Amino acid sequence: MEELFLINGGKILSGKVNVEASKNAYLPILAGTILCDGEVIFHNVPNFTDIHNMCEILKRLNVKLFSSGEFLKLDTTNVKNEKITHELTNKLRASIFLLGAMLGKFRQAVISYPGGCNIGQRPIDIHLNAFKSLGVKVIEKHGYIYCNASNMKAGKVTFSSVSVGATESLMMCTCLLKGRTTLCNVAKEPEIVELARFLNAMGADVQGAGTDVIEINGVPKLQGGTFKVFPDRIIAGTYLILGALCGQKLQINGFKKEHNEYLLNILKETACEIVEKNDNIIISANGRNKACRFLETAPFPNFPTDLQPQIMTLESVANGTCVLKENVFENRFNHVMELNKMGADILVKDRIAVISGVEKLYGADVFATDLRAGAGLVLAGLIADGYTTVHNVHFIDRGYEKFEEKLSSIGADIKRIKIE
Ligand code: EPZ
């Protein structure tokens, strides 16, 4: 059975939309619960398939989960050091976080390679080299990674290049390791700061998250506790771009300005009207937006790669030409062909897309190729003339909860169609 979105574009969207908790903060934090002795209770777990897949892996490690709605209790008292097999890891890039957490807890792990969105090779060499630099023995064979950290020692790790996941892996791997570990050339995404906040709330001593150097002073154990994760900045950014396209006093609840400063500054140069409040923002489209002449993705606090497909939709109907460079992933332009089917005028050469703004897009039959490409295509369908069908919505469900219901609640004409 296939599910797709059927969108009748051209509606003006208004009202209030609440942003779910951050997928990319919850995924490492859920993996990190195995470091805690006792019960960990979360109050706002989002209903994303990536989250469900992470919980499936935790169950295989004998973590007991009790959930009702957004409330999730995990009992890690009897967590086991099981081999994490391919059918579990290939659905989820974030499965790699279990490696760092298991090395932190058990000093030993066997895990298959992570899957994830096809936006590039997605290697894990930065993770593995960082583990090795602390004395972890790593053997890769027959599709599995065998790690022995019995001789792991606290020390200094300088990542060969900035990696969100590798930074998070090493934070988890060392928070129960005696001594001080210093991480250099780290990622500074808000999700890194949130992971440190979680670990410290459970009794860890992680300092400097969000800056260039993170210091972890190992503690003997982490206890359980309760926790709530901040709103998803990529979902918030997606709705903000939607508002710039076709919003009329669209209010986004759960918008943290410090998480989307770069996007906000871009949108302030366009025609749209923005009213900022404490933890929400109100945006209205106001005629055709001026193109952003040059834009490139880069690690936080620069423009996030996870909003690149969505901003491409905005630029595809802007007045002028935008040169957009994708610096983070080597294969993150799969949505361009789909947008051009809708009448966009976008040329791609290597990591550069040249977007010549057109007056309007037209409905078409398009295919999501990954989570954020899918979100960008939904935005395109919402402003296009006529009907658009967006296939492969399972990609979108990985990081947007009932996207069609949320969009319908603010006036979109969008339905989820099941095809046997
Ligand atoms: C995280 O992926 C996010 N996923 C991604 O979000 C996000 O796009 C990315 O960070 C960048 O912000 C989660 O947090 C679950 P990286 P991650 O390690 O950790 C290369 C979404 O849509 N690299 O910072 O995998 C890598 O190939 C997803 O929610 C290596 O070469 O990203 C990429 O080119 C998509 N070797 C670059 O570094 C490694 O060992 C940055 O990757 C690791 C990464």
Short mmCIF file of C-alpha atoms and ligand atoms in Angstrom, two decimals:
data_model
loop_
_atom_site.label_atom_id
_atom_site.label_comp_id
_atom_site.label_asym_id
_atom_site.label_seq_id
_atom_site.Cartn_x
_atom_site.Cartn_y
_atom_site.Cartn_z
CA MET A 1 0.00 0.00 0.00
CA GLU A 2 1.25 3.50 -0.82
CA GLU A 3 0.29 6.75 0.88
CA LEU A 4 0.45 10.12 -0.84
CA PHE A 5 -0.69 13.68 -0.23
CA LEU A 6 -3.28 15.19 -2.59
CA ILE A 7 -2.99 18.99 -2.43
CA ASN A 8 -5.21 21.59 -4.06
CA GLY A 9 -2.93 24.63 -4.00
CA GLY A 10 -3.47 28.38 -3.80
CA LYS A 11 -5.11 28.73 -0.38
CA ILE A 12 -4.15 31.47 2.09
CA LEU A 13 -3.14 29.85 5.38
CA SER A 14 -3.87 31.44 8.74
CA GLY A 15 -4.47 30.51 12.35
CA LYS A 16 -2.16 28.87 14.90
CA VAL A 17 0.15 25.91 14.57
CA ASN A 18 2.07 24.26 17.43
CA VAL A 19 5.58 22.98 16.75
CA GLU A 20 6.37 19.50 18.05
CA ALA A 21 9.43 18.72 20.16
CA SER A 22 12.71 18.39 18.31
CA LYS A 23 13.34 15.08 16.48
CA ASN A 24 17.08 15.71 16.29
CA ALA A 25 17.28 16.47 20.01
CA TYR A 26 15.10 13.53 21.12
CA LEU A 27 16.95 10.91 19.05
CA PRO A 28 20.36 11.19 20.81
CA ILE A 29 18.62 11.81 24.17
CA LEU A 30 16.57 8.61 23.85
CA ALA A 31 19.77 6.68 23.06
CA GLY A 32 21.41 8.37 26.05
CA THR A 33 18.77 7.00 28.45
CA ILE A 34 20.65 3.68 28.54
CA LEU A 35 23.39 5.53 30.45
CA CYS A 36 20.90 6.26 33.25
CA ASP A 37 20.17 3.86 36.11
CA GLY A 38 16.44 3.96 36.79
CA GLU A 39 13.39 5.54 35.19
CA VAL A 40 13.49 8.46 32.77
CA ILE A 41 10.21 10.22 32.03
CA PHE A 42 9.68 12.46 28.98
CA HIS A 43 6.65 14.73 28.71
CA ASN A 44 6.53 15.78 25.08
CA VAL A 45 7.77 12.97 22.85
CA PRO A 46 6.69 13.67 19.25
CA ASN A 47 4.90 11.08 17.13
CA PHE A 48 7.51 10.66 14.35
CA THR A 49 8.45 7.32 12.80
CA ASP A 50 12.12 8.00 13.55
CA ILE A 51 11.21 8.21 17.24
CA HIS A 52 9.22 4.96 17.06
CA ASN A 53 12.16 3.22 15.36
CA MET A 54 14.55 4.43 18.08
CA CYS A 55 12.14 3.08 20.74
CA GLU A 56 12.08 -0.29 18.90
CA ILE A 57 15.85 -0.52 19.22
CA LEU A 58 15.71 0.37 22.94
CA LYS A 59 13.12 -2.39 23.48
CA ARG A 60 15.56 -4.88 21.88
CA LEU A 61 18.08 -3.80 24.52
CA ASN A 62 15.53 -4.76 27.20
CA VAL A 63 14.60 -1.16 28.06
CA LYS A 64 11.01 -1.17 29.33
CA LEU A 65 8.86 1.56 27.72
CA PHE A 66 5.47 2.81 28.91
CA SER A 67 3.80 5.45 26.77
CA SER A 68 0.51 7.33 26.63
CA GLY A 69 0.26 10.19 24.12
CA GLU A 70 3.33 12.43 24.45
CA PHE A 71 4.23 10.93 27.84
CA LEU A 72 6.95 8.27 27.68
CA LYS A 73 8.56 6.45 30.62
CA LEU A 74 11.69 4.35 30.07
CA ASP A 75 12.97 1.90 32.69
CA THR A 76 16.60 1.11 31.91
CA THR A 77 17.24 -0.93 35.09
CA ASN A 78 17.79 -4.15 33.15
CA VAL A 79 19.17 -2.79 29.91
CA LYS A 80 21.19 -5.46 28.08
CA ASN A 81 24.21 -5.22 25.83
CA GLU A 82 22.68 -6.90 22.77
CA LYS A 83 23.98 -6.93 19.22
CA ILE A 84 22.03 -4.29 17.24
CA THR A 85 21.21 -5.86 13.92
CA HIS A 86 20.83 -4.45 10.42
CA GLU A 87 17.04 -4.56 10.22
CA LEU A 88 16.97 -2.14 13.16
CA THR A 89 19.76 0.23 12.14
CA ASN A 90 19.10 0.55 8.43
CA LYS A 91 15.88 2.53 8.99
CA LEU A 92 17.50 5.16 11.15
CA ARG A 93 20.66 7.24 10.83
CA ALA A 94 20.32 8.02 14.55
CA SER A 95 20.85 4.33 15.42
CA ILE A 96 24.56 5.20 15.44
CA PHE A 97 23.95 7.05 18.74
CA LEU A 98 23.46 3.66 20.40
CA LEU A 99 27.13 2.90 19.76
CA GLY A 100 28.39 5.84 21.82
CA ALA A 101 25.84 5.21 24.56
CA MET A 102 26.62 1.48 24.79
CA LEU A 103 30.37 2.12 24.89
CA GLY A 104 29.68 4.64 27.65
CA LYS A 105 27.60 2.13 29.61
CA PHE A 106 29.07 -1.29 28.80
CA ARG A 107 32.48 -0.47 27.30
CA GLN A 108 31.59 -2.90 24.51
CA ALA A 109 29.14 -2.91 21.57
CA VAL A 110 28.32 -4.67 18.31
CA ILE A 111 26.14 -2.73 15.89
CA SER A 112 25.33 -2.69 12.21
CA TYR A 113 25.66 0.36 9.99
CA PRO A 114 23.09 3.18 10.19
CA GLY A 115 20.63 3.93 7.40
CA GLY A 116 18.98 7.32 6.97
CA CYS A 117 17.86 9.74 4.27
CA ASN A 118 19.67 9.31 0.92
CA ILE A 119 21.19 12.79 0.90
CA GLY A 120 24.74 11.52 0.69
CA GLN A 121 27.05 8.67 1.69
CA ARG A 122 26.50 9.31 5.40
CA PRO A 123 29.78 7.65 6.51
CA ILE A 124 30.60 7.23 10.23
CA ASP A 125 34.39 7.52 10.01
CA ILE A 126 34.44 10.68 12.16
CA HIS A 127 32.58 8.81 14.94
CA LEU A 128 34.86 5.75 14.73
CA ASN A 129 38.14 7.70 14.51
CA ALA A 130 37.15 9.73 17.56
CA PHE A 131 36.43 6.53 19.54
CA LYS A 132 39.80 5.12 18.43
CA SER A 133 41.59 8.27 19.58
CA LEU A 134 40.42 7.45 23.13
CA GLY A 135 41.73 3.88 22.88
CA VAL A 136 38.60 2.06 21.69
CA LYS A 137 39.34 -1.04 19.59
CA VAL A 138 37.18 -0.95 16.44
CA ILE A 139 36.85 -3.85 14.00
CA GLU A 140 34.55 -3.57 10.99
CA LYS A 141 33.61 -6.85 9.33
CA HIS A 142 30.69 -8.58 7.64
CA GLY A 143 28.51 -5.47 7.95
CA TYR A 144 29.02 -5.02 11.69
CA ILE A 145 31.13 -2.73 13.86
CA TYR A 146 32.74 -4.53 16.83
CA CYS A 147 33.94 -2.13 19.52
CA ASN A 148 35.87 -2.87 22.70
CA ALA A 149 36.38 0.12 25.01
CA SER A 150 37.85 -1.73 28.01
CA ASN A 151 41.05 0.33 27.59
CA MET A 152 39.29 3.62 26.75
CA LYS A 153 40.89 6.57 28.54
CA ALA A 154 39.75 10.17 28.99
CA GLY A 155 41.70 12.59 26.83
CA LYS A 156 41.53 15.14 24.01
CA VAL A 157 39.57 14.51 20.79
CA THR A 158 39.83 16.85 17.80
CA PHE A 159 37.24 15.95 15.16
CA SER A 160 38.61 15.92 11.60
CA SER A 161 35.54 17.92 10.53
CA VAL A 162 32.39 19.21 12.21
CA SER A 163 29.81 16.47 12.76
CA VAL A 164 26.61 16.80 14.80
CA GLY A 165 26.26 13.07 15.34
CA ALA A 166 29.91 12.41 16.15
CA THR A 167 29.91 15.24 18.72
CA GLU A 168 26.84 13.70 20.37
CA SER A 169 28.28 10.18 20.23
CA LEU A 170 31.44 11.24 22.06
CA MET A 171 29.51 13.23 24.69
CA MET A 172 27.56 10.07 25.57
CA CYS A 173 30.52 7.72 25.33
CA THR A 174 32.59 9.70 27.89
CA CYS A 175 30.15 11.02 30.49
CA LEU A 176 30.71 7.88 32.67
CA LEU A 177 34.44 7.72 31.84
CA LYS A 178 36.77 8.60 34.75
CA GLY A 179 38.71 11.82 34.10
CA ARG A 180 38.27 14.80 31.79
CA THR A 181 37.65 14.44 28.07
CA THR A 182 37.98 17.52 25.86
CA LEU A 183 36.24 17.63 22.48
CA CYS A 184 37.52 20.16 19.90
CA ASN A 185 36.17 21.17 16.46
CA VAL A 186 32.70 20.22 17.68
CA ALA A 187 29.27 20.96 16.22
CA LYS A 188 27.38 23.77 18.01
CA GLU A 189 23.79 22.97 17.01
CA PRO A 190 21.08 23.64 19.63
CA GLU A 191 20.47 19.86 19.74
CA ILE A 192 24.00 19.43 21.12
CA VAL A 193 23.19 21.91 23.90
CA GLU A 194 19.92 20.08 24.61
CA LEU A 195 21.70 16.72 24.88
CA ALA A 196 24.18 18.22 27.37
CA ARG A 197 21.25 19.70 29.32
CA PHE A 198 19.64 16.24 29.47
CA LEU A 199 22.83 14.42 30.51
CA ASN A 200 23.54 17.04 33.21
CA ALA A 201 19.93 16.82 34.45
CA MET A 202 20.61 13.10 35.01
CA GLY A 203 23.83 13.83 36.93
CA ALA A 204 26.52 14.17 34.25
CA ASP A 205 29.10 16.98 34.10
CA VAL A 206 29.21 18.21 30.48
CA GLN A 207 30.38 21.79 30.01
CA GLY A 208 30.73 24.06 26.97
CA ALA A 209 28.08 22.57 24.67
CA GLY A 210 27.28 25.13 21.98
CA THR A 211 30.82 26.54 22.05
CA ASP A 212 33.99 25.43 20.22
CA VAL A 213 35.17 23.17 23.06
CA ILE A 214 33.14 20.70 25.12
CA GLU A 215 34.55 19.29 28.35
CA ILE A 216 33.15 16.13 29.91
CA ASN A 217 34.16 15.27 33.48
CA GLY A 218 33.24 11.62 33.97
CA VAL A 219 30.89 10.74 36.87
CA PRO A 220 30.32 7.28 38.42
CA LYS A 221 26.67 7.02 37.40
CA LEU A 222 23.63 8.81 36.02
CA GLN A 223 20.29 8.57 37.76
CA GLY A 224 16.80 8.75 36.24
CA GLY A 225 14.55 11.80 36.18
CA THR A 226 12.05 13.75 34.06
CA PHE A 227 12.74 15.88 31.00
CA LYS A 228 11.07 17.95 28.28
CA VAL A 229 12.75 18.79 24.96
CA PHE A 230 12.60 22.14 23.14
CA PRO A 231 10.57 22.66 19.92
CA ASP A 232 11.85 21.39 16.59
CA ARG A 233 13.61 24.33 14.91
CA ILE A 234 13.39 22.73 11.46
CA ILE A 235 9.62 22.26 11.70
CA ALA A 236 9.33 25.83 13.01
CA GLY A 237 11.44 27.05 10.09
CA THR A 238 9.32 25.04 7.65
CA TYR A 239 6.14 26.77 8.86
CA LEU A 240 7.86 30.17 8.80
CA ILE A 241 8.79 29.69 5.14
CA LEU A 242 5.23 28.51 4.46
CA GLY A 243 3.97 31.72 6.06
CA ALA A 244 6.24 33.79 3.81
CA LEU A 245 4.72 31.99 0.82
CA CYS A 246 1.00 32.04 1.61
CA GLY A 247 0.40 32.98 5.25
CA GLN A 248 -2.02 35.55 6.59
CA LYS A 249 -1.24 36.21 10.28
CA LEU A 250 -0.03 32.62 10.58
CA GLN A 251 1.03 32.12 14.21
CA ILE A 252 3.76 29.57 14.92
CA ASN A 253 3.78 28.53 18.58
CA GLY A 254 7.12 27.15 19.77
CA PHE A 255 9.36 29.40 17.68
CA LYS A 256 12.68 30.09 19.43
CA LYS A 257 14.32 33.10 17.74
CA GLU A 258 17.83 32.02 18.78
CA HIS A 259 17.32 28.72 16.90
CA ASN A 260 16.36 30.34 13.58
CA GLU A 261 18.17 33.71 13.57
CA TYR A 262 19.68 33.17 10.11
CA LEU A 263 16.36 32.27 8.45
CA LEU A 264 14.62 35.16 10.21
CA ASN A 265 17.15 37.64 8.85
CA ILE A 266 16.62 36.28 5.32
CA LEU A 267 12.83 36.59 5.60
CA LYS A 268 13.09 40.13 6.99
CA GLU A 269 14.58 41.08 3.60
CA THR A 270 11.52 39.72 1.78
CA ALA A 271 8.05 41.21 1.38
CA CYS A 272 6.48 39.29 4.26
CA GLU A 273 5.44 40.88 7.55
CA ILE A 274 6.76 39.37 10.78
CA VAL A 275 5.68 40.02 14.38
CA GLU A 276 7.94 38.38 16.98
CA LYS A 277 6.62 37.49 20.43
CA ASN A 278 8.17 35.50 23.28
CA ASP A 279 7.95 31.91 22.17
CA ASN A 280 5.91 32.39 19.02
CA ILE A 281 5.94 34.41 15.83
CA ILE A 282 3.27 35.69 13.45
CA ILE A 283 3.98 35.91 9.72
CA SER A 284 2.01 37.17 6.72
CA ALA A 285 2.92 36.97 3.04
CA ASN A 286 2.70 40.37 1.39
CA GLY A 287 3.16 40.03 -2.35
CA ARG A 288 6.02 38.50 -4.31
CA ASN A 289 9.26 38.16 -2.34
CA LYS A 290 12.59 39.51 -3.57
CA ALA A 291 15.07 36.70 -4.28
CA CYS A 292 17.90 36.08 -1.82
CA ARG A 293 20.87 36.57 -4.18
CA PHE A 294 23.23 34.07 -2.55
CA LEU A 295 22.67 31.50 0.19
CA GLU A 296 24.75 28.60 1.45
CA THR A 297 24.16 25.91 4.06
CA ALA A 298 26.69 25.35 6.86
CA PRO A 299 26.81 24.15 10.48
CA PHE A 300 24.99 26.20 13.14
CA PRO A 301 24.68 29.18 13.53
CA ASN A 302 24.70 29.40 9.73
CA PHE A 303 21.77 28.48 7.47
CA PRO A 304 20.73 24.88 8.24
CA THR A 305 20.94 22.23 5.52
CA ASP A 306 17.65 20.80 6.84
CA LEU A 307 15.83 23.92 5.61
CA GLN A 308 17.50 23.96 2.18
CA PRO A 309 14.68 22.24 0.22
CA GLN A 310 12.07 24.43 1.91
CA ILE A 311 13.90 27.72 1.17
CA MET A 312 14.41 26.51 -2.40
CA THR A 313 10.63 26.43 -2.81
CA LEU A 314 10.44 30.01 -1.51
CA GLU A 315 13.17 31.14 -3.92
CA SER A 316 11.62 29.26 -6.86
CA VAL A 317 8.78 31.84 -6.98
CA ALA A 318 10.78 34.87 -5.81
CA ASN A 319 11.49 37.93 -7.96
CA GLY A 320 15.04 37.46 -9.22
CA THR A 321 17.74 34.79 -9.14
CA CYS A 322 19.13 32.96 -6.11
CA VAL A 323 22.41 31.04 -6.08
CA LEU A 324 22.13 28.34 -3.39
CA LYS A 325 25.16 26.30 -2.28
CA GLU A 326 24.74 23.05 -0.30
CA ASN A 327 27.95 22.65 1.71
CA VAL A 328 26.92 19.92 4.18
CA PHE A 329 25.66 16.95 2.10
CA GLU A 330 26.88 15.92 -1.33
CA ASN A 331 23.55 14.71 -2.66
CA ARG A 332 20.85 17.00 -1.32
CA PHE A 333 19.29 18.36 -4.52
CA ASN A 334 16.99 15.42 -5.37
CA HIS A 335 13.95 17.70 -5.00
CA VAL A 336 15.12 20.03 -7.82
CA MET A 337 13.87 17.75 -10.62
CA GLU A 338 10.50 17.49 -8.86
CA LEU A 339 10.20 21.28 -8.44
CA ASN A 340 11.08 21.76 -12.12
CA LYS A 341 8.18 19.41 -12.99
CA MET A 342 5.99 22.04 -11.27
CA GLY A 343 7.34 24.85 -13.46
CA ALA A 344 10.32 25.96 -11.39
CA ASP A 345 13.45 27.04 -13.28
CA ILE A 346 16.39 25.58 -11.36
CA LEU A 347 19.79 24.52 -12.70
CA VAL A 348 22.16 22.35 -10.65
CA LYS A 349 25.91 21.92 -11.02
CA ASP A 350 27.66 19.91 -8.27
CA ARG A 351 26.74 21.58 -4.97
CA ILE A 352 25.30 24.76 -6.52
CA ALA A 353 21.68 25.38 -7.57
CA VAL A 354 20.81 28.48 -9.62
CA ILE A 355 17.14 29.30 -8.99
CA SER A 356 15.52 31.72 -11.46
CA GLY A 357 12.28 32.80 -9.81
CA VAL A 358 9.07 32.20 -11.79
CA GLU A 359 5.67 33.86 -11.30
CA LYS A 360 3.96 30.65 -10.22
CA LEU A 361 4.21 26.89 -9.91
CA TYR A 362 1.72 24.39 -11.34
CA GLY A 363 0.39 21.24 -9.73
CA ALA A 364 2.14 17.99 -10.75
CA ASP A 365 2.79 14.40 -9.70
CA VAL A 366 5.98 14.58 -7.60
CA PHE A 367 8.04 12.20 -5.49
CA ALA A 368 9.63 12.90 -2.11
CA THR A 369 13.14 11.47 -1.98
CA ASP A 370 13.90 12.26 1.66
CA LEU A 371 12.32 13.89 4.69
CA ARG A 372 13.08 17.56 4.04
CA ALA A 373 12.77 17.28 0.25
CA GLY A 374 9.25 15.99 0.92
CA ALA A 375 8.49 18.99 3.13
CA GLY A 376 9.73 21.34 0.40
CA LEU A 377 7.48 19.66 -2.17
CA VAL A 378 4.45 19.96 0.12
CA LEU A 379 5.14 23.71 0.41
CA ALA A 380 5.36 23.87 -3.39
CA GLY A 381 2.05 22.04 -3.76
CA LEU A 382 0.38 24.42 -1.30
CA ILE A 383 1.20 27.46 -3.48
CA ALA A 384 0.88 25.80 -6.90
CA ASP A 385 -1.99 26.33 -9.31
CA GLY A 386 -4.12 23.18 -9.36
CA TYR A 387 -3.61 19.73 -7.88
CA THR A 388 -0.30 18.22 -6.73
CA THR A 389 0.25 14.64 -5.57
CA VAL A 390 3.27 14.12 -3.33
CA HIS A 391 4.33 10.44 -3.22
CA ASN A 392 6.48 8.68 -0.57
CA VAL A 393 4.96 10.56 2.35
CA HIS A 394 6.56 7.96 4.65
CA PHE A 395 9.71 10.09 4.35
CA ILE A 396 7.77 13.10 5.64
CA ASP A 397 6.25 11.11 8.51
CA ARG A 398 9.80 10.53 9.79
CA GLY A 399 9.94 14.12 11.04
CA TYR A 400 6.50 15.76 10.73
CA GLU A 401 3.57 14.54 12.82
CA LYS A 402 0.31 14.23 10.83
CA PHE A 403 1.56 17.05 8.57
CA GLU A 404 -1.64 17.02 6.51
CA GLU A 405 -3.83 17.46 9.60
CA LYS A 406 -1.77 20.39 10.90
CA LEU A 407 -1.84 22.05 7.47
CA SER A 408 -5.59 21.47 7.09
CA SER A 409 -6.13 23.14 10.49
CA ILE A 410 -4.69 26.39 9.09
CA GLY A 411 -6.70 26.28 5.85
CA ALA A 412 -4.79 24.04 3.45
CA ASP A 413 -6.67 21.73 1.11
CA ILE A 414 -4.56 18.59 1.62
CA LYS A 415 -5.55 14.95 2.12
CA ARG A 416 -3.62 11.76 2.81
CA ILE A 417 -4.66 9.16 0.19
CA LYS A 418 -4.01 5.45 0.70
CA ILE A 419 -3.53 3.48 -2.54
CA GLU A 420 -3.77 -0.32 -2.26
C1 EPZ B 1 22.44 15.37 11.79
O1 EPZ B 1 22.88 14.34 10.91
C2 EPZ B 1 20.93 15.46 11.58
N1 EPZ B 1 20.31 14.19 11.94
C3 EPZ B 1 20.63 15.79 10.12
O2 EPZ B 1 19.21 15.96 10.02
C4 EPZ B 1 21.31 17.12 9.77
O3 EPZ B 1 21.10 17.40 8.40
C5 EPZ B 1 22.81 17.01 10.05
O4 EPZ B 1 23.03 16.63 11.43
C6 EPZ B 1 23.54 18.33 9.79
O5 EPZ B 1 22.99 19.33 10.60
C7 EPZ B 1 20.13 13.90 13.26
O6 EPZ B 1 20.49 14.65 14.14
C8 EPZ B 1 19.45 12.58 13.56
P1 EPZ B 1 26.72 15.31 10.42
P2 EPZ B 1 24.41 13.77 11.03
O7 EPZ B 1 27.44 14.20 11.09
O8 EPZ B 1 24.81 13.75 12.44
C9 EPZ B 1 29.70 13.95 6.98
C10 EPZ B 1 17.06 15.57 9.16
O9 EPZ B 1 16.50 15.87 8.08
N2 EPZ B 1 30.12 12.93 7.94
O10 EPZ B 1 26.80 16.69 11.02
O11 EPZ B 1 24.46 12.53 10.23
C11 EPZ B 1 28.26 13.76 6.54
O12 EPZ B 1 28.17 12.82 5.49
C12 EPZ B 1 18.47 15.04 9.16
O13 EPZ B 1 16.50 15.69 10.29
C13 EPZ B 1 31.24 12.15 7.62
O14 EPZ B 1 31.84 12.30 6.56
O15 EPZ B 1 25.19 14.93 10.25
C14 EPZ B 1 27.86 15.15 6.13
O16 EPZ B 1 28.34 15.40 4.82
C15 EPZ B 1 19.05 14.94 7.76
N3 EPZ B 1 31.63 11.19 8.52
C16 EPZ B 1 28.62 16.04 7.13
O17 EPZ B 1 29.69 15.22 7.64
C17 EPZ B 1 30.99 11.00 9.72
O18 EPZ B 1 31.43 10.14 10.51
C18 EPZ B 1 27.78 16.51 8.31
O19 EPZ B 1 27.18 15.35 8.88
C19 EPZ B 1 29.87 11.80 10.02
C20 EPZ B 1 29.45 12.77 9.13
#
